CSV table of C-alpha atoms (C1' of nucleotides) in Angstrom, one decimal:
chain,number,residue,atom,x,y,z
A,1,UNK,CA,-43.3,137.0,-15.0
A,2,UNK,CA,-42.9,133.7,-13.8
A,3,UNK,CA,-43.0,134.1,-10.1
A,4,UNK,CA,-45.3,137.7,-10.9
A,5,UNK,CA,-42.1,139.6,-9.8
A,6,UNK,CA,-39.8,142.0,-12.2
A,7,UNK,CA,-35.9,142.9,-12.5
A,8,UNK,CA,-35.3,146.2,-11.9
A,9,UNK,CA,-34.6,146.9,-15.9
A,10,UNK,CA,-37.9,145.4,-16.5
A,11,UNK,CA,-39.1,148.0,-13.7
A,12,UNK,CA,-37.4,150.7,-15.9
A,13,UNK,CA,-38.5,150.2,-19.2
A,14,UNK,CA,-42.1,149.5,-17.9
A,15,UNK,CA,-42.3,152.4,-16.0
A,16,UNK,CA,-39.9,154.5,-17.9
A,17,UNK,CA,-38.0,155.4,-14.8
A,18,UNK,CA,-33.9,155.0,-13.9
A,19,UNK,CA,-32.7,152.2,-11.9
A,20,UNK,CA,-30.9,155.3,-9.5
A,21,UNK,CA,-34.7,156.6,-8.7
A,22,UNK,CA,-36.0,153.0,-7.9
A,23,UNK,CA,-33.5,152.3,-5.4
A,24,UNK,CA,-33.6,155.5,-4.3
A,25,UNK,CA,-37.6,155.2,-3.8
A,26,UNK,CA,-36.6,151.9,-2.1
A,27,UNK,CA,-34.3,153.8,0.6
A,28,UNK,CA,-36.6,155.8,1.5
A,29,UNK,CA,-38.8,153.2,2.2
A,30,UNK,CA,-41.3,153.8,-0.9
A,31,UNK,CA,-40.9,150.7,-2.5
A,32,UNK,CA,-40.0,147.1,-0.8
A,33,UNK,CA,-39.0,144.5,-3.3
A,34,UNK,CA,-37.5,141.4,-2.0
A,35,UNK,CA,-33.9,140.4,-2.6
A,36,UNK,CA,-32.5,137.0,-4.7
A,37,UNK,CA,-29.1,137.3,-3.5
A,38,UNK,CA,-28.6,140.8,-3.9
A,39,UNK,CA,-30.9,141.7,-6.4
A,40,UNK,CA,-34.3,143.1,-5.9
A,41,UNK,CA,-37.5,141.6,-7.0
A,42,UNK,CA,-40.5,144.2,-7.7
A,43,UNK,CA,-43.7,142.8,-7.1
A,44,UNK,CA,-47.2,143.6,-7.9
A,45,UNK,CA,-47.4,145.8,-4.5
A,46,UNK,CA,-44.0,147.4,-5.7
A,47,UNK,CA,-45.9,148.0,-9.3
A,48,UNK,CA,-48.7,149.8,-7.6
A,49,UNK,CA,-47.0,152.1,-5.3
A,50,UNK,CA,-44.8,153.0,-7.9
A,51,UNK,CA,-47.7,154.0,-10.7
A,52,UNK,CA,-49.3,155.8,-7.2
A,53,UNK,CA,-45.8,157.3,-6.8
A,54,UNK,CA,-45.6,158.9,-10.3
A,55,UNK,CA,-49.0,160.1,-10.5
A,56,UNK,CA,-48.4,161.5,-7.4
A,57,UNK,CA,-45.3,163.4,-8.7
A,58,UNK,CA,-46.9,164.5,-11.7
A,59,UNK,CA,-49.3,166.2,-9.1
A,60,UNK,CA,-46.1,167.9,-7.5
A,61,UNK,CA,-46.6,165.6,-4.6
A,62,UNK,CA,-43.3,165.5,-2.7
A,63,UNK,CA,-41.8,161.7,-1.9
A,64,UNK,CA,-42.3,162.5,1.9
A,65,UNK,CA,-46.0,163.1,1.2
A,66,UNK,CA,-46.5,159.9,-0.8
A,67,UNK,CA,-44.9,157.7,1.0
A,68,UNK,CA,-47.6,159.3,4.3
A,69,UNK,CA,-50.7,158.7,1.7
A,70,UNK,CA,-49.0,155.1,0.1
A,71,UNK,CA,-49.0,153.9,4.0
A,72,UNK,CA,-52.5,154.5,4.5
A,73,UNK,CA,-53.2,152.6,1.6
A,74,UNK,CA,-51.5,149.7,3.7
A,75,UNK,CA,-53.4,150.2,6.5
A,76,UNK,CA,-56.6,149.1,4.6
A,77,UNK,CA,-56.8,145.8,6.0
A,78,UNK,CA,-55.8,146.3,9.6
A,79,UNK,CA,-58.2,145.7,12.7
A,80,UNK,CA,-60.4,148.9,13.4
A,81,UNK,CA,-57.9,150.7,15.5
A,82,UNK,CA,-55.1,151.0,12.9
A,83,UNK,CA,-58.3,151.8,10.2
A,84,UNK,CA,-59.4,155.0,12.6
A,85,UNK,CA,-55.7,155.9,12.9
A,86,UNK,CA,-55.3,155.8,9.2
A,87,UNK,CA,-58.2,158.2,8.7
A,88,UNK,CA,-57.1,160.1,11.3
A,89,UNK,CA,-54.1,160.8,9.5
A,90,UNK,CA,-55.8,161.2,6.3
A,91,UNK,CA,-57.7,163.7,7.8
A,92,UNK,CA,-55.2,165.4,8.8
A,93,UNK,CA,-53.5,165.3,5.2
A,94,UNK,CA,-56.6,166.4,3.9
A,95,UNK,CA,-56.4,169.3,6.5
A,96,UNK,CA,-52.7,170.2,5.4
A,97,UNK,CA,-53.7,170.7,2.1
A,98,UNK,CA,-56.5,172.6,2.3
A,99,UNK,CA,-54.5,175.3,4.2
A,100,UNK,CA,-51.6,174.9,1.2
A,101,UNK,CA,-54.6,175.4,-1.1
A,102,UNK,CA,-55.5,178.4,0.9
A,103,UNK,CA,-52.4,180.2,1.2
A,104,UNK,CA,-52.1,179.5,-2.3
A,105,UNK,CA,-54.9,181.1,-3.5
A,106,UNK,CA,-54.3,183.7,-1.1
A,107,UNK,CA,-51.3,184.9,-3.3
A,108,UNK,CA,-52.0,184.5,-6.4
A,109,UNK,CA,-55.2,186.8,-5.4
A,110,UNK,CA,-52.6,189.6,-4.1
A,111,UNK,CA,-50.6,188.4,-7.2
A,112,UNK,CA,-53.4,189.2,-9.8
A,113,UNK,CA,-54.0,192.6,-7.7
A,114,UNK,CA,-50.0,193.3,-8.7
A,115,UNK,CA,-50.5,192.7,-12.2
A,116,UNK,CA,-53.1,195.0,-12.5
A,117,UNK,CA,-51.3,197.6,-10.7
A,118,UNK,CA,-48.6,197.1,-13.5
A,119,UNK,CA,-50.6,197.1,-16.6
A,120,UNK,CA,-52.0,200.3,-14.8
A,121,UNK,CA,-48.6,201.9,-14.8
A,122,UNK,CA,-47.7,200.4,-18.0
A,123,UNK,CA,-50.5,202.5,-19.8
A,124,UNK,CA,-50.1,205.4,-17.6
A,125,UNK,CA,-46.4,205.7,-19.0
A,126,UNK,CA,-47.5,205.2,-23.0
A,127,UNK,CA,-50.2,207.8,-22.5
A,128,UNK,CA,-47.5,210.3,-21.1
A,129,UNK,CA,-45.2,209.5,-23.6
A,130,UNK,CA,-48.1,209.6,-26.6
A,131,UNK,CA,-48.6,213.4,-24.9
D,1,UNK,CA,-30.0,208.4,8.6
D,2,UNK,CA,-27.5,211.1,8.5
D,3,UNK,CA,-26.3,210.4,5.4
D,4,UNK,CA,-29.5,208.3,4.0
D,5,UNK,CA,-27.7,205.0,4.6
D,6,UNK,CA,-28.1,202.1,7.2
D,7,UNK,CA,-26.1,199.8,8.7
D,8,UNK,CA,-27.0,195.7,8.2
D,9,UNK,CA,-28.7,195.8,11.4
D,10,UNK,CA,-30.8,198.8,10.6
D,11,UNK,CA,-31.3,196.8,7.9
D,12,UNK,CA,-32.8,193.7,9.5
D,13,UNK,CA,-34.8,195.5,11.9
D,14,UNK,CA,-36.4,197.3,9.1
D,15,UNK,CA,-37.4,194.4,6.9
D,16,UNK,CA,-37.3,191.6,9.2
D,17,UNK,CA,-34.8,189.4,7.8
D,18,UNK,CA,-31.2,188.2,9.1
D,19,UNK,CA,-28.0,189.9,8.1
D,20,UNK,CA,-26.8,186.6,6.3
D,21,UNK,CA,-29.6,186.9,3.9
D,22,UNK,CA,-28.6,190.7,3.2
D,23,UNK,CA,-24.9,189.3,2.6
D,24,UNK,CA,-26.2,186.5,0.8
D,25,UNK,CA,-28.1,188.9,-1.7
D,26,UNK,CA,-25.1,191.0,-1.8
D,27,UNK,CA,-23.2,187.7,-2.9
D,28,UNK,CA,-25.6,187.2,-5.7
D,29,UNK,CA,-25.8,190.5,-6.9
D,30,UNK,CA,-29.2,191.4,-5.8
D,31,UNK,CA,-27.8,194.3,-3.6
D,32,UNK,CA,-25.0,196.9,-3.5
D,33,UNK,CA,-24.4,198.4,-0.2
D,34,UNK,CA,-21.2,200.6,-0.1
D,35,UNK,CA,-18.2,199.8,2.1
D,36,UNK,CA,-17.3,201.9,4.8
D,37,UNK,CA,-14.4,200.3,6.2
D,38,UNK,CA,-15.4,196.6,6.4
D,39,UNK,CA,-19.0,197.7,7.0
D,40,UNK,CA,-21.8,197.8,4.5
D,41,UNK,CA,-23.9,200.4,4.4
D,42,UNK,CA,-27.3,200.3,2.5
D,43,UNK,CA,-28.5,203.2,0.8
D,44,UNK,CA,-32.1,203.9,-0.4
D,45,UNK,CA,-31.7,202.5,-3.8
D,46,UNK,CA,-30.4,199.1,-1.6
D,47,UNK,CA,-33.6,199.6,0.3
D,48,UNK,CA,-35.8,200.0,-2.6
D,49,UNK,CA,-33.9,197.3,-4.0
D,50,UNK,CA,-34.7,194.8,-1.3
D,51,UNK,CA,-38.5,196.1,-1.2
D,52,UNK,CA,-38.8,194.1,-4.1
D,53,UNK,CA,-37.0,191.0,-3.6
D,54,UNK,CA,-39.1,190.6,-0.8
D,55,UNK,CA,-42.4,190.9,-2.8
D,56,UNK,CA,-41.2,188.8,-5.5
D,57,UNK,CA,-40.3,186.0,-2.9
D,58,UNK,CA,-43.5,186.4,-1.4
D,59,UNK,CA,-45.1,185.8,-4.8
D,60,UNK,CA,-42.2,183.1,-5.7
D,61,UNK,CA,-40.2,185.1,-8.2
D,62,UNK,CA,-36.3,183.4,-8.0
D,63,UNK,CA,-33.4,185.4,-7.2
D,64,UNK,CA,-32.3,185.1,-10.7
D,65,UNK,CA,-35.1,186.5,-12.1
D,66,UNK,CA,-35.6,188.9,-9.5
D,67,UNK,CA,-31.7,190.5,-10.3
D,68,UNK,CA,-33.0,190.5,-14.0
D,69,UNK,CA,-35.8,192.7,-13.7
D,70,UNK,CA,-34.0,194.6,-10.9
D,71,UNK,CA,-31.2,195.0,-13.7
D,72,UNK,CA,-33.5,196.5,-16.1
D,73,UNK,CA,-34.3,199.1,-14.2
D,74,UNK,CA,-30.9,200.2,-14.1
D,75,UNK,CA,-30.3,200.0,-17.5
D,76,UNK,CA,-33.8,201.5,-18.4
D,77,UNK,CA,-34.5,205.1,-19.2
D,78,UNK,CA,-37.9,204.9,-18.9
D,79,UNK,CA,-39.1,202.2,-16.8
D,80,UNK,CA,-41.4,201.2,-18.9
D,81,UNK,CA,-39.0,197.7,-19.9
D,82,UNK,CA,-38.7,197.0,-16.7
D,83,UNK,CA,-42.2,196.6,-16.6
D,84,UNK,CA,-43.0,195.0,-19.1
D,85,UNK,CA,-40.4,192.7,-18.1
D,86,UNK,CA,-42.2,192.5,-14.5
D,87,UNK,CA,-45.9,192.1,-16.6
D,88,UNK,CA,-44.0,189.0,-18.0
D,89,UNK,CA,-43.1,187.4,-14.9
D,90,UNK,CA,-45.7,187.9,-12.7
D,91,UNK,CA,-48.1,186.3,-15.8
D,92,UNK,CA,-46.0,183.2,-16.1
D,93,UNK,CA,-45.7,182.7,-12.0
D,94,UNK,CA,-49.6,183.2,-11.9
D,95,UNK,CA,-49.7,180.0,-14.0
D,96,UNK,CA,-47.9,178.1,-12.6
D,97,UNK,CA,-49.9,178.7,-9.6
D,98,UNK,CA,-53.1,178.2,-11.6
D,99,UNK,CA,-51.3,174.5,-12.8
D,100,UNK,CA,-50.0,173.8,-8.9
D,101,UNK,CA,-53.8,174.3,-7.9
D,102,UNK,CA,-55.4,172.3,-10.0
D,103,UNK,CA,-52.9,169.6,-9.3
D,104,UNK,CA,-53.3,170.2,-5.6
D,105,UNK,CA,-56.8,169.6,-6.3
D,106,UNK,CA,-56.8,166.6,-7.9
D,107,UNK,CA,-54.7,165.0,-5.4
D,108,UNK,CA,-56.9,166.3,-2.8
D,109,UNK,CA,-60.0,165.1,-4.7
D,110,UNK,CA,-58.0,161.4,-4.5
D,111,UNK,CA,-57.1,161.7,-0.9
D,112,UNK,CA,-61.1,161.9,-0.4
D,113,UNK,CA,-62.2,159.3,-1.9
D,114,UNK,CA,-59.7,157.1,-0.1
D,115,UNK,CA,-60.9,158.8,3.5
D,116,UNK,CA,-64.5,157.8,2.2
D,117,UNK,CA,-63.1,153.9,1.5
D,118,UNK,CA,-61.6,153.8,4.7
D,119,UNK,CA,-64.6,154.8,6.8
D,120,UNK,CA,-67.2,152.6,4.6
D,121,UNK,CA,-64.7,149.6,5.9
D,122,UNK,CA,-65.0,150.8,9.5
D,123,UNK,CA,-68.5,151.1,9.0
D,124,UNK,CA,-68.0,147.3,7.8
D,125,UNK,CA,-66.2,146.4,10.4
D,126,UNK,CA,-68.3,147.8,13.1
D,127,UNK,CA,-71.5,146.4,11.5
D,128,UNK,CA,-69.6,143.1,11.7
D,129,UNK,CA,-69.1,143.1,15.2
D,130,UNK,CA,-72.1,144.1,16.2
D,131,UNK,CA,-73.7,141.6,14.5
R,1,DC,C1',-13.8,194.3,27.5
R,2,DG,C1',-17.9,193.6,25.0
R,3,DT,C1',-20.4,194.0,21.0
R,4,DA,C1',-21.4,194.4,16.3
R,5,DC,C1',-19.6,193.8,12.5
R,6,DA,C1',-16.8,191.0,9.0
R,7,DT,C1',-15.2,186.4,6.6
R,8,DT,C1',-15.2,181.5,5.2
R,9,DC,C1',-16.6,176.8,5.5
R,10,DA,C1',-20.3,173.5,6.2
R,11,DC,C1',-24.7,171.7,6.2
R,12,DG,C1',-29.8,171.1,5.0
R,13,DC,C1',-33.8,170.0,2.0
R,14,DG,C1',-35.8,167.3,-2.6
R,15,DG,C1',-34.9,164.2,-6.0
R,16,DC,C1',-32.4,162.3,-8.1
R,17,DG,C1',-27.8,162.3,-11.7
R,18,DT,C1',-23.4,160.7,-12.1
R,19,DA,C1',-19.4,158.6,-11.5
R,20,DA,C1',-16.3,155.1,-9.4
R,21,DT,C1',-15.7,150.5,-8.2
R,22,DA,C1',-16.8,145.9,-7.7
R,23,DG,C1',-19.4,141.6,-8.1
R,24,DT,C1',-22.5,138.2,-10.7
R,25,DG,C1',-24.6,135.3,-14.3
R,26,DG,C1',-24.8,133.5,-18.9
N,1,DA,C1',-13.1,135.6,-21.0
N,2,DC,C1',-16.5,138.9,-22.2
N,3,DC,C1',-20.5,141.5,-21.8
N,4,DA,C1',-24.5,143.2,-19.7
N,5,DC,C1',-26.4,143.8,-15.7
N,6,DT,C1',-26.4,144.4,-10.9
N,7,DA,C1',-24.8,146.3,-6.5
N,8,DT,C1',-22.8,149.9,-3.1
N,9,DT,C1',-20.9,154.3,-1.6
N,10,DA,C1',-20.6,158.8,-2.1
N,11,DC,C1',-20.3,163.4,-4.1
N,12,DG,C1',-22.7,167.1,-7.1
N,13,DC,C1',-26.5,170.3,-8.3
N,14,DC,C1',-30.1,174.1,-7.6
N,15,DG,C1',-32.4,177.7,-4.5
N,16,DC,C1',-32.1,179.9,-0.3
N,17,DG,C1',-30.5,180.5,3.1
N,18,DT,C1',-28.9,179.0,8.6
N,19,DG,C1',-25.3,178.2,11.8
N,20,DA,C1',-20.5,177.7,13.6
N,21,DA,C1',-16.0,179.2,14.0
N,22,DT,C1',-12.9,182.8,13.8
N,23,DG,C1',-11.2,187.5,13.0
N,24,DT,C1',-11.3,192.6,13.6
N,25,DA,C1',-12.8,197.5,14.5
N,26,DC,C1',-14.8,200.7,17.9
DNA sequence: CGTACATTCACGCGGCGTAATAGTGG
DNA sequence: ACCACTATTACGCCGCGTGAATGTAC
C-alpha cells in the first residue's frame, strides 16, 4: 500500500484470481506492472484493467477483444489524432458486434423455428400412438 | 448411386465440407461409412446422419451431444426419445444464446458510452483550439 | 503415370491449469 | 536452515478441425 502498488498474492486474493492468469494477462500485454528485481508490482492502472478485464469476461468478452477496448481507454488522453483513431477503432468494435449480435439473433430465430417443428412432431407421434 | 452409397468425395461435394471432417466424424463416432477395401463409402443413413450434424453445428450443438441424440435414434423404436431428447437440447442452446445476447449487449451498451466520452473530448479539444 | 483415396503426426485457437525447477527474502 | 513466495519454461486440455508427409490401389 505504501508506494499504492500490490504483490501479485495481494492481486490474487483481492481479485480472487490465480497468480498463472495474471502473468498470463501480463504476456499478453493486458496488464503492465513494473518489476522490483524480478517481481511485479500492480498498480492502480494494473487494478483497473484488470476489474475491466473480468467484467469483461463475465460478458464472454474474449482477452483479444479487451485488450482492443482496454487500449482505447489509453488513448484518452492523447492529442486529437490518436483520440479520432481511437474512435475510429471503437467504431469499428461497435460495428463488429452489431453484426455478431445479428448473426446471433439470426439463429436462434431459425433455432426457435426448429423447436417448434419438434414439439409439432412430438405431439403428432403421441396423438398416433393415443389412436 | 448404384448401390445407394457414395464415395468421400461424393460426399464433400454434396455437403460442402472437406474429407478430413468426414474422417474426423468417423473418428468420433458421429458416422459409419462401410469399408470397401480401404475406401469408405457412405450410405443414406451416413447421409442422414451428417444432415444433422450440420444443422446442430449451425445452431452450436457439440459433437458430443450431437452423437447422443444421434445414438438415440438408433436405439429408439419410436422416435419419439430421440426427440424429446432433441426438445431438450435445442431449449438449453436457445438460452444460452438468450444469456450470450444480453451479455453482448451490455458490453455493447459500455462500448457506447465510451465512443460518446471520446468524441465529447475531441469536441473539447477542438473547442480549445479554436479558441 | 497420375489421381484419389488412405494413414498418422502435428499444429492452431482461448484461457488458462499444472507441474517441474530454481531463486529470493525474512 | 526453513518456509513461503516468487520466477521461468513448457506441456496438457477441450472442440473442431486444417495441413503436411507418406503410403497404396486403380
Amino acid at each position: 500500500m505504501e508506494e499504492d502498488v500490490m504483490t501479485i498474492r495481494e492481486m490474487c486474493e483481492a481479485f480472487d484470481v490465480t497468480p498463472r492468469a495474471l502473468r498470463f494477462y501480463e504476456s499478453k500485454e493486458l496488464l503492465f506492472p513494473i518489476r522490483e528485481g524480478q517481481k511485479r508490482l500492480f498498480t492502480r492502472r494494473d487494478r483497473a484493467r484488470l476489474k475491466l478485464i473480468l467484467r469483461g469476461k463475465r460478458y464472454g468478452v474474449s482477452l483479444e477483444d479487451m485488450r482492443q477496448i482496454l487500449d482505447l481507454y489509453d488513448t484518452d488522453d492523447g492529442e486529437t489524432g490518436q483520440l479520432q483513431r481511437a474512435i475510429a477503432v471503437a467504431r469499428e468494435r461497435m460495428a463488429n458486434m452489431k453484426s455478431e449480435r445479428e448473426q446471433l439473433q439470426i439463429v436462434m430465430d431459425d433455432l426457435a423455428d426448429q423447436i417448434s417443428v419438434f414439439e409439432q412432431s412430438l405431439q403428432d407421434k403421441m396423438r398416433a400412438s393415443a389412436a
